PDB file of N, CA, C, O and CB in Angstrom:
ATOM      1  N   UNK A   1      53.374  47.534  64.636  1.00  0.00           N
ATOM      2  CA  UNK A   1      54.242  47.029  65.661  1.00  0.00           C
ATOM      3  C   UNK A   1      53.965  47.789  66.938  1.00  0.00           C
ATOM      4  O   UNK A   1      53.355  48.859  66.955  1.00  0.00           O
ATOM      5  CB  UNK A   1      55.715  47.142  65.249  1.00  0.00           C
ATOM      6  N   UNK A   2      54.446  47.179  68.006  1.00  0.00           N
ATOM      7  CA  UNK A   2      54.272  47.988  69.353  1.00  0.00           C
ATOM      8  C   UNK A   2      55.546  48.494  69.865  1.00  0.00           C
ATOM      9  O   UNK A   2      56.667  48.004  70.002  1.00  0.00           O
ATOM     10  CB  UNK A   2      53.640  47.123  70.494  1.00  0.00           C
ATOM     11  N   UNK A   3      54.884  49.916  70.162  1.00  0.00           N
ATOM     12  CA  UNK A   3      56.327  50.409  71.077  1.00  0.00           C
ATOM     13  C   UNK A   3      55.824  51.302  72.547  1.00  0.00           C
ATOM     14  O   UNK A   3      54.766  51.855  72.849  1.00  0.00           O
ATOM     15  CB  UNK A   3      57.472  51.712  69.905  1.00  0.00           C
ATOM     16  N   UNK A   4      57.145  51.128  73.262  1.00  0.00           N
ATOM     17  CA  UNK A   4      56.774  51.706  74.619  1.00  0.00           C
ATOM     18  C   UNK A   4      57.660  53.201  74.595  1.00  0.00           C
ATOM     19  O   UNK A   4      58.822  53.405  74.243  1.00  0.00           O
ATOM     20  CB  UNK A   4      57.274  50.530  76.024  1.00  0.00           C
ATOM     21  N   UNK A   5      56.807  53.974  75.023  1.00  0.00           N
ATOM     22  CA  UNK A   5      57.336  55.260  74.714  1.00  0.00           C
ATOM     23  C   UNK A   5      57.070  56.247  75.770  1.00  0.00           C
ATOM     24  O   UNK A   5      55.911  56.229  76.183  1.00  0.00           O
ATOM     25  CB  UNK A   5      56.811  55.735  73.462  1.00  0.00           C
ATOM     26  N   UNK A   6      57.857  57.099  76.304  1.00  0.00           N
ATOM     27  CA  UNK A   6      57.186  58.279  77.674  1.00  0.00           C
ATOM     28  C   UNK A   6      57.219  59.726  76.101  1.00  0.00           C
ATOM     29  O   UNK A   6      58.147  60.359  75.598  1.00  0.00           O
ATOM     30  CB  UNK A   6      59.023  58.755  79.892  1.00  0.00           C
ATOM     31  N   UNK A   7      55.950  59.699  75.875  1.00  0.00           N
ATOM     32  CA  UNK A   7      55.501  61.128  75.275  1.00  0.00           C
ATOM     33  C   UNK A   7      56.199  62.459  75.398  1.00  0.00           C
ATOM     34  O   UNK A   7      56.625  63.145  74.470  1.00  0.00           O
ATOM     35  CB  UNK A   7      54.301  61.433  75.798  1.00  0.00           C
ATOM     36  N   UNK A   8      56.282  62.883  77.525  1.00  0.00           N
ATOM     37  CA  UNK A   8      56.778  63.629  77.743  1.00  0.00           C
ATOM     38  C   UNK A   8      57.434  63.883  79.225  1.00  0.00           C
ATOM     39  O   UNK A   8      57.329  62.876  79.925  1.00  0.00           O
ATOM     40  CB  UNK A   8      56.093  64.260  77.278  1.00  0.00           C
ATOM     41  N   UNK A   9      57.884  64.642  79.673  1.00  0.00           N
ATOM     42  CA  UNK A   9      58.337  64.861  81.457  1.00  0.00           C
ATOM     43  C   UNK A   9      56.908  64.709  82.260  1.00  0.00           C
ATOM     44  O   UNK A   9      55.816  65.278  82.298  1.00  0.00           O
ATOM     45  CB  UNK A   9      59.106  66.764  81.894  1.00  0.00           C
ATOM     46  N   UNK A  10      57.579  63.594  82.881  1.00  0.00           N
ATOM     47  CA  UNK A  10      56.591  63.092  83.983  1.00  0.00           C
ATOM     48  C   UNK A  10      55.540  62.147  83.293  1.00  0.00           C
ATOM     49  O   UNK A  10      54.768  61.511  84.010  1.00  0.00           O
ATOM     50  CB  UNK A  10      55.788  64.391  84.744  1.00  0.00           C
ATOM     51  N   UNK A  11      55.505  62.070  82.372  1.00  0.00           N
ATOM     52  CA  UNK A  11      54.336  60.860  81.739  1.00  0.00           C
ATOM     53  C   UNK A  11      54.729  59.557  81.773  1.00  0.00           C
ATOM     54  O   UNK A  11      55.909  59.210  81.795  1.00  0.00           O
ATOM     55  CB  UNK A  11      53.964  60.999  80.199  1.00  0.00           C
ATOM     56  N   UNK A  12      53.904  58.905  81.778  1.00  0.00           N
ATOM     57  CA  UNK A  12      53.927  57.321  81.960  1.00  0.00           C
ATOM     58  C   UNK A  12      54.909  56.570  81.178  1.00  0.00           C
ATOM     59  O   UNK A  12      55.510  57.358  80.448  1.00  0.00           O
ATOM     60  CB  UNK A  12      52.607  56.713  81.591  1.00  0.00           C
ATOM     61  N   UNK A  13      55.197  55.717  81.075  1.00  0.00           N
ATOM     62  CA  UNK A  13      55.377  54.686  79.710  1.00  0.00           C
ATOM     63  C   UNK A  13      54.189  54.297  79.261  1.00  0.00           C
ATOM     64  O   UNK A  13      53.343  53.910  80.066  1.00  0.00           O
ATOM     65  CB  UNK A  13      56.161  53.320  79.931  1.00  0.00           C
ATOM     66  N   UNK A  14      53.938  54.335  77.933  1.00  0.00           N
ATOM     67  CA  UNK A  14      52.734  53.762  77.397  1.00  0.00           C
ATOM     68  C   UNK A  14      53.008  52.982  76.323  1.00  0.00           C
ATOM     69  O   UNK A  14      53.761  53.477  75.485  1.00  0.00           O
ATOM     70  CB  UNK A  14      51.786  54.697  77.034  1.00  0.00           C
ATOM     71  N   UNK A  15      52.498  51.647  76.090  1.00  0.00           N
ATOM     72  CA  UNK A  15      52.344  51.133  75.001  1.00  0.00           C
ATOM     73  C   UNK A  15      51.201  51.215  74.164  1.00  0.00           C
ATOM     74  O   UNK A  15      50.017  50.950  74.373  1.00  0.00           O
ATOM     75  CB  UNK A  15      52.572  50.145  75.186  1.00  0.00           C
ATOM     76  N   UNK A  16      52.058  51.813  72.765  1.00  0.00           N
ATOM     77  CA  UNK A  16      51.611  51.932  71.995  1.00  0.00           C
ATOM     78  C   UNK A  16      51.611  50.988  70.512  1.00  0.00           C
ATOM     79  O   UNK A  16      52.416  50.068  70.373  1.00  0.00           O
ATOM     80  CB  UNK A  16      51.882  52.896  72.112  1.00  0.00           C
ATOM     81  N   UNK A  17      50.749  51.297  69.597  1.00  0.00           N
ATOM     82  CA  UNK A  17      50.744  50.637  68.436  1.00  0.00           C
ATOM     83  C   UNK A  17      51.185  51.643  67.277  1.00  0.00           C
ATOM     84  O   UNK A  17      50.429  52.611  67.209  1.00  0.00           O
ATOM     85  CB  UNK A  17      49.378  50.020  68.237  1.00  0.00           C
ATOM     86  N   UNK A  18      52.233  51.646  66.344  1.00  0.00           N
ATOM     87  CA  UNK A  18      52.842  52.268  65.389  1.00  0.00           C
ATOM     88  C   UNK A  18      53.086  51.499  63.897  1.00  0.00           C
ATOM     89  O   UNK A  18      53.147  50.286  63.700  1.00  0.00           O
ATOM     90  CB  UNK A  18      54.025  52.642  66.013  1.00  0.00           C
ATOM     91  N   UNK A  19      53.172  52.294  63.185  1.00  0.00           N
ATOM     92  CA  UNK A  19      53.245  51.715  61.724  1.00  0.00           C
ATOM     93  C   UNK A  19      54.996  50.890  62.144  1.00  0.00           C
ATOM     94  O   UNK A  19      55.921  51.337  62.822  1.00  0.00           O
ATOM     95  CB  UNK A  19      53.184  53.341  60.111  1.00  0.00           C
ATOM     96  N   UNK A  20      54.864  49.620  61.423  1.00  0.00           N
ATOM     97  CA  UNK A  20      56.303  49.208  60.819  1.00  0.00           C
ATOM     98  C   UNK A  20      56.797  50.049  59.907  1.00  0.00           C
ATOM     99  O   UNK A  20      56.170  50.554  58.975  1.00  0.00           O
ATOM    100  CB  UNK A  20      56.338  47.928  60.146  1.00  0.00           C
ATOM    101  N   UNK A  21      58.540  50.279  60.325  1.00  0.00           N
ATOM    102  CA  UNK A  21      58.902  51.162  59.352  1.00  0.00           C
ATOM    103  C   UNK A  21      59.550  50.858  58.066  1.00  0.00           C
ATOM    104  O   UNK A  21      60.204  49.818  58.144  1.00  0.00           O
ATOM    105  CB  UNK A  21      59.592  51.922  59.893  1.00  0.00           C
ATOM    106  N   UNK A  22      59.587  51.424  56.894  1.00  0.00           N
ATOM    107  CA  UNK A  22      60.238  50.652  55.734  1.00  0.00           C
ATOM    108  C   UNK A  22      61.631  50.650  55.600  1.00  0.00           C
ATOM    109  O   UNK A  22      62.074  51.590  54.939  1.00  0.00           O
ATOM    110  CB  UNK A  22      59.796  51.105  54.521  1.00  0.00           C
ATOM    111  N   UNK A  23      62.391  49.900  56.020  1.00  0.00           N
ATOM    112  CA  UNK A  23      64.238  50.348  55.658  1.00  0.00           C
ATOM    113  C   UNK A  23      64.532  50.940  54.008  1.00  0.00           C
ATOM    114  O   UNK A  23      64.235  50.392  52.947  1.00  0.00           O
ATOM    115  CB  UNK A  23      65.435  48.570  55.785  1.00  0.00           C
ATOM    116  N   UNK A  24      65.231  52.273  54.252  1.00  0.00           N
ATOM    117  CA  UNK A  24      65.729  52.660  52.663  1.00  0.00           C
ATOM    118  C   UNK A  24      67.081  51.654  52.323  1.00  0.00           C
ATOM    119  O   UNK A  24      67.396  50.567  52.808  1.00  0.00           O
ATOM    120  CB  UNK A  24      66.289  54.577  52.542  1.00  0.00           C
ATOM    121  N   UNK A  25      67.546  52.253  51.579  1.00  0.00           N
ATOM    122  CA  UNK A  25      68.520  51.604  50.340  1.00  0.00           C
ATOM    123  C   UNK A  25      69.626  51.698  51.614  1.00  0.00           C
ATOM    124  O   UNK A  25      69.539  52.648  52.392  1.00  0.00           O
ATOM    125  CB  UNK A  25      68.890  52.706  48.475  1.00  0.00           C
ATOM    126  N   UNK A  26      70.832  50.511  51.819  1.00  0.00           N
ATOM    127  CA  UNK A  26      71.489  50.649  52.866  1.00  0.00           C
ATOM    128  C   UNK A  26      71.132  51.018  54.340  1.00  0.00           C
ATOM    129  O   UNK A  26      71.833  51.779  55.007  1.00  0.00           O
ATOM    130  CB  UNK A  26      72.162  51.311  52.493  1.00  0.00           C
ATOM    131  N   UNK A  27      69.798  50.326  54.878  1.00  0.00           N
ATOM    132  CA  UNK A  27      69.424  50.521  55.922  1.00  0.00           C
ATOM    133  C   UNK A  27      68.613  48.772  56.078  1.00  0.00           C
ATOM    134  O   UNK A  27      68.225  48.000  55.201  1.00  0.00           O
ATOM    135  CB  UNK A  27      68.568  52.037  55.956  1.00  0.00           C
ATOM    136  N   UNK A  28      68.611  48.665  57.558  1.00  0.00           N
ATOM    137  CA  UNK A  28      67.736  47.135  58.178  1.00  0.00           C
ATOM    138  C   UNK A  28      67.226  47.695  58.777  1.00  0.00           C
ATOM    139  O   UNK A  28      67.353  48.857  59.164  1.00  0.00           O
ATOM    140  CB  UNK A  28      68.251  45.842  58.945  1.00  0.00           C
ATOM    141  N   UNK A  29      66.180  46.526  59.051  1.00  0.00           N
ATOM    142  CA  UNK A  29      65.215  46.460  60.153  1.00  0.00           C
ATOM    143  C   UNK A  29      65.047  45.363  60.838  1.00  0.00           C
ATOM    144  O   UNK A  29      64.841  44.322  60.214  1.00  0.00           O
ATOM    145  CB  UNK A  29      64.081  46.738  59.798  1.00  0.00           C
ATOM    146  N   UNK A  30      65.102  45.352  62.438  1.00  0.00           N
ATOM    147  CA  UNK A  30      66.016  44.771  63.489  1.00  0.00           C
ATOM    148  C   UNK A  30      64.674  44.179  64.192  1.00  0.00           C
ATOM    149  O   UNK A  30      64.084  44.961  64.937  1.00  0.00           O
ATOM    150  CB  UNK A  30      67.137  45.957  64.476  1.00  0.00           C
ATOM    151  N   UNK A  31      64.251  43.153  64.063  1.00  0.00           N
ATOM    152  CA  UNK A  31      63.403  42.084  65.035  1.00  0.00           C
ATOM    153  C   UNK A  31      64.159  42.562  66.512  1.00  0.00           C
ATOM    154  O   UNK A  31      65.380  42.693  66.600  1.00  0.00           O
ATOM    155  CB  UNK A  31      63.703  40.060  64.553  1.00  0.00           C
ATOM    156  N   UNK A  32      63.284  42.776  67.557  1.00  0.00           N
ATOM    157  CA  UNK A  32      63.501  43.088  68.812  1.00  0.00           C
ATOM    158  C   UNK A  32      62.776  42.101  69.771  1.00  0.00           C
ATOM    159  O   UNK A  32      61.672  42.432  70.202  1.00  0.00           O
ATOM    160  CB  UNK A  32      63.120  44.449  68.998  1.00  0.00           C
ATOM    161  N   UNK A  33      63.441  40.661  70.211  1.00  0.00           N
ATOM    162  CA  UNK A  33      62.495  39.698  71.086  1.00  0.00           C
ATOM    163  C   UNK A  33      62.882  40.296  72.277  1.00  0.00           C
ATOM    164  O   UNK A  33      61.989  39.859  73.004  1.00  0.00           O
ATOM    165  CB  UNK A  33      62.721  37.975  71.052  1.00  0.00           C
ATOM    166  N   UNK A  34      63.606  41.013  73.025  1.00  0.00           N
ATOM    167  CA  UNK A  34      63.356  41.036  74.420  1.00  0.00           C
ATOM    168  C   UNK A  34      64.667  42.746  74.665  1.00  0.00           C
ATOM    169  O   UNK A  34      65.592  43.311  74.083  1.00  0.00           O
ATOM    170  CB  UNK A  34      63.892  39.023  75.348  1.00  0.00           C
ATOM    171  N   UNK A  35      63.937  42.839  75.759  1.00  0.00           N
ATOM    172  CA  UNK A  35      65.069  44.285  76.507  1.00  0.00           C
ATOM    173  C   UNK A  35      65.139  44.191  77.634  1.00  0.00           C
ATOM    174  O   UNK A  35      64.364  43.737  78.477  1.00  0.00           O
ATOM    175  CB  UNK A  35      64.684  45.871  76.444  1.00  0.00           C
ATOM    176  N   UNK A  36      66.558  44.842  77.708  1.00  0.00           N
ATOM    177  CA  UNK A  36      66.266  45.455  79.154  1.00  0.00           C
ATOM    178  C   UNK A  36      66.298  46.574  79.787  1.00  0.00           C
ATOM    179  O   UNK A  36      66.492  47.653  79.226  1.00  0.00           O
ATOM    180  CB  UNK A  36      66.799  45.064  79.836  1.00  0.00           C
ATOM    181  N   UNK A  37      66.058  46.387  81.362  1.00  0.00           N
ATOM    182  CA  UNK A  37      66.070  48.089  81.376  1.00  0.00           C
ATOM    183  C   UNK A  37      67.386  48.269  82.400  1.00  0.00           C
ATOM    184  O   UNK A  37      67.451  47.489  83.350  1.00  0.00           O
ATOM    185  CB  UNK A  37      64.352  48.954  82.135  1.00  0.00           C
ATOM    186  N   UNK A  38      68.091  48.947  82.287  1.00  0.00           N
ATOM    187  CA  UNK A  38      68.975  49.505  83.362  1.00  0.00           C
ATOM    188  C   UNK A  38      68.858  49.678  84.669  1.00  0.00           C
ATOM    189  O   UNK A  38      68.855  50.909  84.668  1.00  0.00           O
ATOM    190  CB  UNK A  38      69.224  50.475  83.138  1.00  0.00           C
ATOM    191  N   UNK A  39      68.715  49.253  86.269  1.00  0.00           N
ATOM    192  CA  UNK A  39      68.568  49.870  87.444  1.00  0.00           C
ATOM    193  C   UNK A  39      68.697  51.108  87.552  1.00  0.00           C
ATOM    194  O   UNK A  39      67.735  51.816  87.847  1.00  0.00           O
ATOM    195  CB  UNK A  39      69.224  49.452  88.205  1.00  0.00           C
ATOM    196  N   UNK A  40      69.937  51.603  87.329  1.00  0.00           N
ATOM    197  CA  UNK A  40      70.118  53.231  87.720  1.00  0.00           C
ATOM    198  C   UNK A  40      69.041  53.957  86.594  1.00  0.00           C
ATOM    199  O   UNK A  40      68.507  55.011  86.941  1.00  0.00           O
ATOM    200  CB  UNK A  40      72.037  53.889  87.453  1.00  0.00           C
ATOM    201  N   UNK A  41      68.746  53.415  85.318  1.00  0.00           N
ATOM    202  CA  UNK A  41      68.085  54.684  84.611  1.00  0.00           C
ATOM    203  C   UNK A  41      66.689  54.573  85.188  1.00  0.00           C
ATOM    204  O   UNK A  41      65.904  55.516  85.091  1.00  0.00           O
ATOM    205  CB  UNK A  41      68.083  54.666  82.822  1.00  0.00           C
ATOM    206  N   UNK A  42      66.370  53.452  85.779  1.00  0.00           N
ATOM    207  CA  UNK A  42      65.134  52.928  86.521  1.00  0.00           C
ATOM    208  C   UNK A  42      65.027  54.306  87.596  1.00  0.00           C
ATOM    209  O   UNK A  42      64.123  55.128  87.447  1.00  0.00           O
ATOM    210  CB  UNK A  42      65.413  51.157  87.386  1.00  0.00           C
ATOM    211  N   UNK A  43      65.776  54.403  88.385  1.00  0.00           N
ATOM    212  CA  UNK A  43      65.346  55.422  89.072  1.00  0.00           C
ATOM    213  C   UNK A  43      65.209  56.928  88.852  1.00  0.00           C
ATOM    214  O   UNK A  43      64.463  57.717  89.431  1.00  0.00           O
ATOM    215  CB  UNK A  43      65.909  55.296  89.877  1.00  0.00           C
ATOM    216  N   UNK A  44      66.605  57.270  87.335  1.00  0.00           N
ATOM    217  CA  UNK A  44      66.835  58.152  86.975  1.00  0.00           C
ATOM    218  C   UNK A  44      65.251  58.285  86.363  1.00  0.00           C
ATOM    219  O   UNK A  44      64.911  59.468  86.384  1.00  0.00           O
ATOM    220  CB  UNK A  44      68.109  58.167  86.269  1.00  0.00           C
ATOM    221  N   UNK A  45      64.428  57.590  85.945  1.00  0.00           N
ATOM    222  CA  UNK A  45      62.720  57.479  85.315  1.00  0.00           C
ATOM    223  C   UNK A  45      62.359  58.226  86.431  1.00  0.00           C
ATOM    224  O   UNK A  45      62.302  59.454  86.363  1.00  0.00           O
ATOM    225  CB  UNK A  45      61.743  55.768  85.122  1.00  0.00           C
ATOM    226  N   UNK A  46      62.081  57.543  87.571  1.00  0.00           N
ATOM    227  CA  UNK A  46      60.996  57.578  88.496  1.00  0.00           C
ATOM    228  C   UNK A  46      61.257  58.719  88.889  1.00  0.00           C
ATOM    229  O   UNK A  46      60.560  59.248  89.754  1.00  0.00           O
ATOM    230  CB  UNK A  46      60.847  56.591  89.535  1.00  0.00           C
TER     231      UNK A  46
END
């Protein structure tokens, strides 16, 4: 699956490719078609 991730302070967003994860006993796993992003954390990023 793909995920977008900042590694560390000051690094990019990068998309990446990661294993799907397996849900244990009393746990799901959540199809994600779309996000969004916040304005203010938008700048709180930059």
């Amino acid at each position: 699956m793909k995920s977008a991730r900042i590694t560390g302070p000051n690094e990019p967003l990068v998309l990446i490719e990661t294993e799907t994860p397996h849900p244990k006993d009393n746990q799901v796993l959540v199809k994600v078609k779309a996000v969004g992003v916040c304005h203010s954390d938008l700048h709180l990023w930059e």
